[in-house]
Each structure stands twice: as C-alpha cells, then as structure tokens.
Amino acid sequence: MKVIFQIKPVLFSILFFGIVAGCIAQGNDKQRELDERVQKFLKENQQQWRDLNVPYEDGQVLHDLIIANNYQSALEIGTSTGHSTIWIAWALSKTGGKLITLEIDESRQAEAIANLKAVGLSYLVDFRLGDAHALVKELEGPFDFVFLDADKDWYVQYFKDVDAKFKKGGCFTAHNVLQNMRGISEYMDFVQSHPGYKTTIDKTSDSGIAISRKR
C-alpha cells in the first residue's frame, strides 16, 4: 500500500520561508564576522602601508563607490601589497562581486595575497602577475568598476584599452590625479574632454581620485 504524505500549502509556506530566513540570518552573521575582521586589520595597519599603496581615506572612497552603485565586476590595475585591493574586495563581498587585480612585481603580489588571505577576502580576488600594458588588452570584461594606480604616463592607454569592455554606468577611477606626476595632466585633459564620460575629482586626500562615470 502506498502512503502519500501531503503538506498543506500554508504549512509548506511556513517551512519554506523559515528555511530562507535561516539562510539569510546565517549569511548576515558571516558578513558581520568578515566586516569585523577586515575593519580590525585595516585599523591596526592604517599607518603601515607603504610601497605605492593608497592612503586609508582613499580606500574608503573606493569601497563606498562600489557599495553605493552595487558594482560587481571590478578591475584593479596596480595591486602593490594590497591595501586598495582589500577595500575593493571588502565592498564586493557585500555586492556579490569579484575582482581581477594586476601586478608586475612578484614580491609585492605575494605580500598582497598574504594580506587578502589574512582578512578572509582572497576568494573574491583573481591575482594576475605580469605587465599590465599587455594584460589589460587581453582581459575580456565586461567591467563596471576600475581602479587605476599604475604607471601614470600610461593612464590614457589603460583607459582606452578598458573602454570597450566597460559597462554603461560604470565607474573608472584613477589615483594621484592631484599630484604633479608625468602623465597626469595628459590623462586629466583626456578624460575631462571625453564625451562618453562625466569626470569629477575626489579630494578626500592630497593624492586625489578621478572618478569617471560612463554615460
């Protein structure tokens, strides 16, 4: 004799939404634990970042841009030892995104990987070692967020190489635009006159970040 068990629709709904609520709560707990871990690491090391890393304030700017716009496919050109990478990956952990980051120096990349592992964010990051002049051209995209902090006299070319792989509404950011470095004035002239983008400058730090949104 076959015995068929039937769950009434109301009971099924209660069970289903109970399971969903439990999963959401568990996910929220994991995110809170991750947030606490990352915040602690960033605060403890706030004054320790050297070797071409961004200042703490600029890391916060990048993080907030990603969160505010729900960006999910990010590219970083110039990892260094991973300070900006942590901020970007941390934001992406909240939006469900992923990051590709490019670095030419093997020792700096190794340190960056160790730092991302220390905060529990390395699973979100695809670390690629090599010359970004070539690597950027090979990337498929599409991207909705880019952070550029590499050789300044190549900024314009990096922008051109990414443009076709960049989503409408995406945000292309570039570091050190308030500083007198070779290539910066040419880059700013280029992006500020580009009809496909609207560019503003964040002056939170003395370094400056150019924020170019694709129309």
PDB file of N, CA, C and O in Angstrom, residues 49-102:
ATOM      1  N   TRP A  49      50.989  51.130   5.728  1.00  0.00           N
ATOM      2  CA  TRP A  49      51.017  50.883   4.289  1.00  0.00           C
ATOM      3  C   TRP A  49      52.004  51.804   3.592  1.00  0.00           C
ATOM      4  O   TRP A  49      51.918  53.016   3.683  1.00  0.00           O
ATOM      5  N   ARG A  50      52.929  51.214   2.895  1.00  0.00           N
ATOM      6  CA  ARG A  50      53.910  51.963   2.109  1.00  0.00           C
ATOM      7  C   ARG A  50      53.933  51.334   0.717  1.00  0.00           C
ATOM      8  O   ARG A  50      52.968  50.743   0.292  1.00  0.00           O
ATOM      9  N   ASP A  51      55.032  51.493   0.034  1.00  0.00           N
ATOM     10  CA  ASP A  51      55.261  50.763  -1.220  1.00  0.00           C
ATOM     11  C   ASP A  51      54.126  50.939  -2.226  1.00  0.00           C
ATOM     12  O   ASP A  51      53.500  49.978  -2.680  1.00  0.00           O
ATOM     13  N   LEU A  52      53.803  52.199  -2.525  1.00  0.00           N
ATOM     14  CA  LEU A  52      52.854  52.544  -3.595  1.00  0.00           C
ATOM     15  C   LEU A  52      51.391  52.255  -3.253  1.00  0.00           C
ATOM     16  O   LEU A  52      50.549  52.190  -4.145  1.00  0.00           O
ATOM     17  N   ASN A  53      51.065  52.103  -1.981  1.00  0.00           N
ATOM     18  CA  ASN A  53      49.671  51.874  -1.596  1.00  0.00           C
ATOM     19  C   ASN A  53      48.922  53.188  -1.422  1.00  0.00           C
ATOM     20  O   ASN A  53      49.509  54.240  -1.184  1.00  0.00           O
ATOM     21  N   VAL A  54      47.600  53.111  -1.514  1.00  0.00           N
ATOM     22  CA  VAL A  54      46.764  54.301  -1.328  1.00  0.00           C
ATOM     23  C   VAL A  54      46.642  54.628   0.158  1.00  0.00           C
ATOM     24  O   VAL A  54      46.794  53.745   1.010  1.00  0.00           O
ATOM     25  N   PRO A  55      46.349  55.886   0.498  1.00  0.00           N
ATOM     26  CA  PRO A  55      46.071  56.204   1.895  1.00  0.00           C
ATOM     27  C   PRO A  55      44.724  55.617   2.321  1.00  0.00           C
ATOM     28  O   PRO A  55      43.870  55.308   1.486  1.00  0.00           O
ATOM     29  N   TYR A  56      44.553  55.477   3.623  1.00  0.00           N
ATOM     30  CA  TYR A  56      43.344  54.881   4.198  1.00  0.00           C
ATOM     31  C   TYR A  56      42.080  55.559   3.676  1.00  0.00           C
ATOM     32  O   TYR A  56      41.094  54.894   3.312  1.00  0.00           O
ATOM     33  N   GLU A  57      42.099  56.896   3.632  1.00  0.00           N
ATOM     34  CA  GLU A  57      40.915  57.655   3.229  1.00  0.00           C
ATOM     35  C   GLU A  57      40.483  57.334   1.797  1.00  0.00           C
ATOM     36  O   GLU A  57      39.286  57.270   1.495  1.00  0.00           O
ATOM     37  N   ASP A  58      41.452  57.131   0.927  1.00  0.00           N
ATOM     38  CA  ASP A  58      41.119  56.818  -0.463  1.00  0.00           C
ATOM     39  C   ASP A  58      40.570  55.397  -0.602  1.00  0.00           C
ATOM     40  O   ASP A  58      39.707  55.133  -1.451  1.00  0.00           O
ATOM     41  N   GLY A  59      41.073  54.499   0.235  1.00  0.00           N
ATOM     42  CA  GLY A  59      40.500  53.153   0.255  1.00  0.00           C
ATOM     43  C   GLY A  59      39.023  53.196   0.614  1.00  0.00           C
ATOM     44  O   GLY A  59      38.198  52.505   0.007  1.00  0.00           O
ATOM     45  N   GLN A  60      38.690  54.029   1.575  1.00  0.00           N
ATOM     46  CA  GLN A  60      37.293  54.181   1.988  1.00  0.00           C
ATOM     47  C   GLN A  60      36.440  54.741   0.851  1.00  0.00           C
ATOM     48  O   GLN A  60      35.303  54.304   0.630  1.00  0.00           O
ATOM     49  N   VAL A  61      36.987  55.680   0.095  1.00  0.00           N
ATOM     50  CA  VAL A  61      36.269  56.253  -1.044  1.00  0.00           C
ATOM     51  C   VAL A  61      35.932  55.172  -2.070  1.00  0.00           C
ATOM     52  O   VAL A  61      34.797  55.081  -2.567  1.00  0.00           O
ATOM     53  N   LEU A  62      36.908  54.337  -2.400  1.00  0.00           N
ATOM     54  CA  LEU A  62      36.695  53.261  -3.376  1.00  0.00           C
ATOM     55  C   LEU A  62      35.631  52.292  -2.882  1.00  0.00           C
ATOM     56  O   LEU A  62      34.722  51.897  -3.638  1.00  0.00           O
ATOM     57  N   HIS A  63      35.740  51.902  -1.631  1.00  0.00           N
ATOM     58  CA  HIS A  63      34.773  50.992  -1.011  1.00  0.00           C
ATOM     59  C   HIS A  63      33.356  51.558  -1.129  1.00  0.00           C
ATOM     60  O   HIS A  63      32.419  50.871  -1.548  1.00  0.00           O
ATOM     61  N   ASP A  64      33.196  52.817  -0.769  1.00  0.00           N
ATOM     62  CA  ASP A  64      31.868  53.430  -0.744  1.00  0.00           C
ATOM     63  C   ASP A  64      31.287  53.592  -2.147  1.00  0.00           C
ATOM     64  O   ASP A  64      30.066  53.471  -2.326  1.00  0.00           O
ATOM     65  N   LEU A  65      32.132  53.861  -3.130  1.00  0.00           N
ATOM     66  CA  LEU A  65      31.657  53.969  -4.514  1.00  0.00           C
ATOM     67  C   LEU A  65      31.048  52.654  -4.993  1.00  0.00           C
ATOM     68  O   LEU A  65      29.999  52.631  -5.642  1.00  0.00           O
ATOM     69  N   ILE A  66      31.729  51.566  -4.677  1.00  0.00           N
ATOM     70  CA  ILE A  66      31.242  50.247  -5.097  1.00  0.00           C
ATOM     71  C   ILE A  66      29.921  49.912  -4.415  1.00  0.00           C
ATOM     72  O   ILE A  66      28.971  49.448  -5.070  1.00  0.00           O
ATOM     73  N   ILE A  67      29.841  50.157  -3.123  1.00  0.00           N
ATOM     74  CA  ILE A  67      28.616  49.863  -2.380  1.00  0.00           C
ATOM     75  C   ILE A  67      27.453  50.707  -2.890  1.00  0.00           C
ATOM     76  O   ILE A  67      26.347  50.202  -3.142  1.00  0.00           O
ATOM     77  N   ALA A  68      27.678  51.998  -3.061  1.00  0.00           N
ATOM     78  CA  ALA A  68      26.614  52.923  -3.459  1.00  0.00           C
ATOM     79  C   ALA A  68      26.029  52.586  -4.823  1.00  0.00           C
ATOM     80  O   ALA A  68      24.839  52.816  -5.075  1.00  0.00           O
ATOM     81  N   ASN A  69      26.855  52.026  -5.706  1.00  0.00           N
ATOM     82  CA  ASN A  69      26.402  51.731  -7.074  1.00  0.00           C
ATOM     83  C   ASN A  69      26.211  50.245  -7.354  1.00  0.00           C
ATOM     84  O   ASN A  69      25.906  49.863  -8.481  1.00  0.00           O
ATOM     85  N   ASN A  70      26.419  49.418  -6.333  1.00  0.00           N
ATOM     86  CA  ASN A  70      26.245  47.966  -6.456  1.00  0.00           C
ATOM     87  C   ASN A  70      27.087  47.381  -7.594  1.00  0.00           C
ATOM     88  O   ASN A  70      26.644  46.510  -8.338  1.00  0.00           O
ATOM     89  N   TYR A  71      28.325  47.856  -7.705  1.00  0.00           N
ATOM     90  CA  TYR A  71      29.215  47.318  -8.732  1.00  0.00           C
ATOM     91  C   TYR A  71      29.645  45.899  -8.356  1.00  0.00           C
ATOM     92  O   TYR A  71      29.810  45.575  -7.187  1.00  0.00           O
ATOM     93  N   GLN A  72      29.838  45.071  -9.392  1.00  0.00           N
ATOM     94  CA  GLN A  72      30.107  43.652  -9.135  1.00  0.00           C
ATOM     95  C   GLN A  72      31.242  43.062  -9.963  1.00  0.00           C
ATOM     96  O   GLN A  72      31.699  41.957  -9.668  1.00  0.00           O
ATOM     97  N   SER A  73      31.687  43.762 -10.982  1.00  0.00           N
ATOM     98  CA  SER A  73      32.770  43.222 -11.823  1.00  0.00           C
ATOM     99  C   SER A  73      33.890  44.256 -11.873  1.00  0.00           C
ATOM    100  O   SER A  73      33.842  45.197 -12.661  1.00  0.00           O
ATOM    101  N   ALA A  74      34.883  44.071 -11.016  1.00  0.00           N
ATOM    102  CA  ALA A  74      35.903  45.093 -10.822  1.00  0.00           C
ATOM    103  C   ALA A  74      37.270  44.680 -11.357  1.00  0.00           C
ATOM    104  O   ALA A  74      37.628  43.503 -11.374  1.00  0.00           O
ATOM    105  N   LEU A  75      38.030  45.700 -11.751  1.00  0.00           N
ATOM    106  CA  LEU A  75      39.395  45.524 -12.222  1.00  0.00           C
ATOM    107  C   LEU A  75      40.279  46.529 -11.496  1.00  0.00           C
ATOM    108  O   LEU A  75      39.940  47.714 -11.411  1.00  0.00           O
ATOM    109  N   GLU A  76      41.405  46.058 -10.979  1.00  0.00           N
ATOM    110  CA  GLU A  76      42.392  46.933 -10.368  1.00  0.00           C
ATOM    111  C   GLU A  76      43.700  46.798 -11.141  1.00  0.00           C
ATOM    112  O   GLU A  76      44.210  45.698 -11.324  1.00  0.00           O
ATOM    113  N   ILE A  77      44.230  47.930 -11.581  1.00  0.00           N
ATOM    114  CA  ILE A  77      45.492  47.930 -12.311  1.00  0.00           C
ATOM    115  C   ILE A  77      46.550  48.510 -11.383  1.00  0.00           C
ATOM    116  O   ILE A  77      46.627  49.723 -11.181  1.00  0.00           O
ATOM    117  N   GLY A  78      47.337  47.641 -10.780  1.00  0.00           N
ATOM    118  CA  GLY A  78      48.334  48.033  -9.795  1.00  0.00           C
ATOM    119  C   GLY A  78      47.933  47.591  -8.395  1.00  0.00           C
ATOM    120  O   GLY A  78      47.340  48.340  -7.639  1.00  0.00           O
ATOM    121  N   THR A  79      48.259  46.351  -8.049  1.00  0.00           N
ATOM    122  CA  THR A  79      47.885  45.787  -6.751  1.00  0.00           C
ATOM    123  C   THR A  79      48.732  46.336  -5.614  1.00  0.00           C
ATOM    124  O   THR A  79      48.231  46.575  -4.510  1.00  0.00           O
ATOM    125  N   SER A  80      50.027  46.529  -5.880  1.00  0.00           N
ATOM    126  CA  SER A  80      51.027  46.791  -4.848  1.00  0.00           C
ATOM    127  C   SER A  80      50.928  45.682  -3.797  1.00  0.00           C
ATOM    128  O   SER A  80      50.826  44.518  -4.150  1.00  0.00           O
ATOM    129  N   THR A  81      50.891  46.030  -2.505  1.00  0.00           N
ATOM    130  CA  THR A  81      50.816  44.985  -1.478  1.00  0.00           C
ATOM    131  C   THR A  81      49.389  44.798  -0.951  1.00  0.00           C
ATOM    132  O   THR A  81      49.187  44.139   0.058  1.00  0.00           O
ATOM    133  N   GLY A  82      48.427  45.407  -1.637  1.00  0.00           N
ATOM    134  CA  GLY A  82      47.043  45.006  -1.400  1.00  0.00           C
ATOM    135  C   GLY A  82      46.160  45.882  -0.538  1.00  0.00           C
ATOM    136  O   GLY A  82      45.059  45.466  -0.192  1.00  0.00           O
ATOM    137  N   HIS A  83      46.580  47.111  -0.211  1.00  0.00           N
ATOM    138  CA  HIS A  83      45.711  47.951   0.629  1.00  0.00           C
ATOM    139  C   HIS A  83      44.407  48.289  -0.096  1.00  0.00           C
ATOM    140  O   HIS A  83      43.307  48.024   0.410  1.00  0.00           O
ATOM    141  N   SER A  84      44.520  48.872  -1.295  1.00  0.00           N
ATOM    142  CA  SER A  84      43.311  49.193  -2.058  1.00  0.00           C
ATOM    143  C   SER A  84      42.545  47.924  -2.431  1.00  0.00           C
ATOM    144  O   SER A  84      41.305  47.923  -2.488  1.00  0.00           O
ATOM    145  N   THR A  85      43.282  46.842  -2.655  1.00  0.00           N
ATOM    146  CA  THR A  85      42.649  45.562  -3.011  1.00  0.00           C
ATOM    147  C   THR A  85      41.719  45.087  -1.900  1.00  0.00           C
ATOM    148  O   THR A  85      40.624  44.576  -2.168  1.00  0.00           O
ATOM    149  N   ILE A  86      42.149  45.259  -0.658  1.00  0.00           N
ATOM    150  CA  ILE A  86      41.309  44.875   0.480  1.00  0.00           C
ATOM    151  C   ILE A  86      40.025  45.697   0.497  1.00  0.00           C
ATOM    152  O   ILE A  86      38.919  45.153   0.661  1.00  0.00           O
ATOM    153  N   TRP A  87      40.153  47.005   0.325  1.00  0.00           N
ATOM    154  CA  TRP A  87      38.963  47.865   0.346  1.00  0.00           C
ATOM    155  C   TRP A  87      37.977  47.488  -0.768  1.00  0.00           C
ATOM    156  O   TRP A  87      36.761  47.435  -0.557  1.00  0.00           O
ATOM    157  N   ILE A  88      38.517  47.249  -1.967  1.00  0.00           N
ATOM    158  CA  ILE A  88      37.661  46.905  -3.106  1.00  0.00           C
ATOM    159  C   ILE A  88      37.002  45.549  -2.896  1.00  0.00           C
ATOM    160  O   ILE A  88      35.791  45.380  -3.086  1.00  0.00           O
ATOM    161  N   ALA A  89      37.796  44.554  -2.515  1.00  0.00           N
ATOM    162  CA  ALA A  89      37.253  43.202  -2.301  1.00  0.00           C
ATOM    163  C   ALA A  89      36.243  43.189  -1.161  1.00  0.00           C
ATOM    164  O   ALA A  89      35.241  42.463  -1.213  1.00  0.00           O
ATOM    165  N   TRP A  90      36.506  43.961  -0.128  1.00  0.00           N
ATOM    166  CA  TRP A  90      35.565  44.048   1.001  1.00  0.00           C
ATOM    167  C   TRP A  90      34.213  44.564   0.523  1.00  0.00           C
ATOM    168  O   TRP A  90      33.161  44.008   0.865  1.00  0.00           O
ATOM    169  N   ALA A  91      34.227  45.616  -0.300  1.00  0.00           N
ATOM    170  CA  ALA A  91      32.972  46.136  -0.846  1.00  0.00           C
ATOM    171  C   ALA A  91      32.277  45.089  -1.710  1.00  0.00           C
ATOM    172  O   ALA A  91      31.055  44.904  -1.640  1.00  0.00           O
ATOM    173  N   LEU A  92      33.054  44.379  -2.512  1.00  0.00           N
ATOM    174  CA  LEU A  92      32.475  43.364  -3.400  1.00  0.00           C
ATOM    175  C   LEU A  92      31.894  42.189  -2.624  1.00  0.00           C
ATOM    176  O   LEU A  92      30.994  41.500  -3.112  1.00  0.00           O
ATOM    177  N   SER A  93      32.403  41.951  -1.410  1.00  0.00           N
ATOM    178  CA  SER A  93      31.828  40.884  -0.589  1.00  0.00           C
ATOM    179  C   SER A  93      30.384  41.211  -0.207  1.00  0.00           C
ATOM    180  O   SER A  93      29.598  40.320   0.108  1.00  0.00           O
ATOM    181  N   LYS A  94      30.038  42.491  -0.273  1.00  0.00           N
ATOM    182  CA  LYS A  94      28.681  42.933   0.077  1.00  0.00           C
ATOM    183  C   LYS A  94      27.778  43.044  -1.148  1.00  0.00           C
ATOM    184  O   LYS A  94      26.555  42.994  -1.017  1.00  0.00           O
ATOM    185  N   THR A  95      28.380  43.207  -2.333  1.00  0.00           N
ATOM    186  CA  THR A  95      27.576  43.327  -3.552  1.00  0.00           C
ATOM    187  C   THR A  95      27.498  42.020  -4.336  1.00  0.00           C
ATOM    188  O   THR A  95      26.766  41.932  -5.325  1.00  0.00           O
ATOM    189  N   GLY A  96      28.279  41.032  -3.906  1.00  0.00           N
ATOM    190  CA  GLY A  96      28.300  39.750  -4.620  1.00  0.00           C
ATOM    191  C   GLY A  96      29.215  39.769  -5.830  1.00  0.00           C
ATOM    192  O   GLY A  96      29.008  39.000  -6.776  1.00  0.00           O
ATOM    193  N   GLY A  97      30.231  40.625  -5.796  1.00  0.00           N
ATOM    194  CA  GLY A  97      31.099  40.775  -6.951  1.00  0.00           C
ATOM    195  C   GLY A  97      32.430  40.053  -6.853  1.00  0.00           C
ATOM    196  O   GLY A  97      32.716  39.356  -5.881  1.00  0.00           O
ATOM    197  N   LYS A  98      33.238  40.252  -7.891  1.00  0.00           N
ATOM    198  CA  LYS A  98      34.580  39.667  -7.981  1.00  0.00           C
ATOM    199  C   LYS A  98      35.550  40.720  -8.501  1.00  0.00           C
ATOM    200  O   LYS A  98      35.153  41.673  -9.169  1.00  0.00           O
ATOM    201  N   LEU A  99      36.838  40.494  -8.229  1.00  0.00           N
ATOM    202  CA  LEU A  99      37.876  41.441  -8.618  1.00  0.00           C
ATOM    203  C   LEU A  99      39.020  40.732  -9.334  1.00  0.00           C
ATOM    204  O   LEU A  99      39.470  39.678  -8.898  1.00  0.00           O
ATOM    205  N   ILE A 100      39.473  41.345 -10.425  1.00  0.00           N
ATOM    206  CA  ILE A 100      40.731  40.957 -11.059  1.00  0.00           C
ATOM    207  C   ILE A 100      41.734  42.058 -10.744  1.00  0.00           C
ATOM    208  O   ILE A 100      41.447  43.244 -10.961  1.00  0.00           O
ATOM    209  N   THR A 101      42.892  41.695 -10.220  1.00  0.00           N
ATOM    210  CA  THR A 101      43.904  42.702  -9.900  1.00  0.00           C
ATOM    211  C   THR A 101      45.237  42.329 -10.535  1.00  0.00           C
ATOM    212  O   THR A 101      45.647  41.164 -10.514  1.00  0.00           O
ATOM    213  N   LEU A 102      45.905  43.321 -11.107  1.00  0.00           N
ATOM    214  CA  LEU A 102      47.116  43.111 -11.883  1.00  0.00           C
ATOM    215  C   LEU A 102      48.326  43.731 -11.187  1.00  0.00           C
ATOM    216  O   LEU A 102      48.257  44.874 -10.718  1.00  0.00           O
TER     217      LEU A 102
END
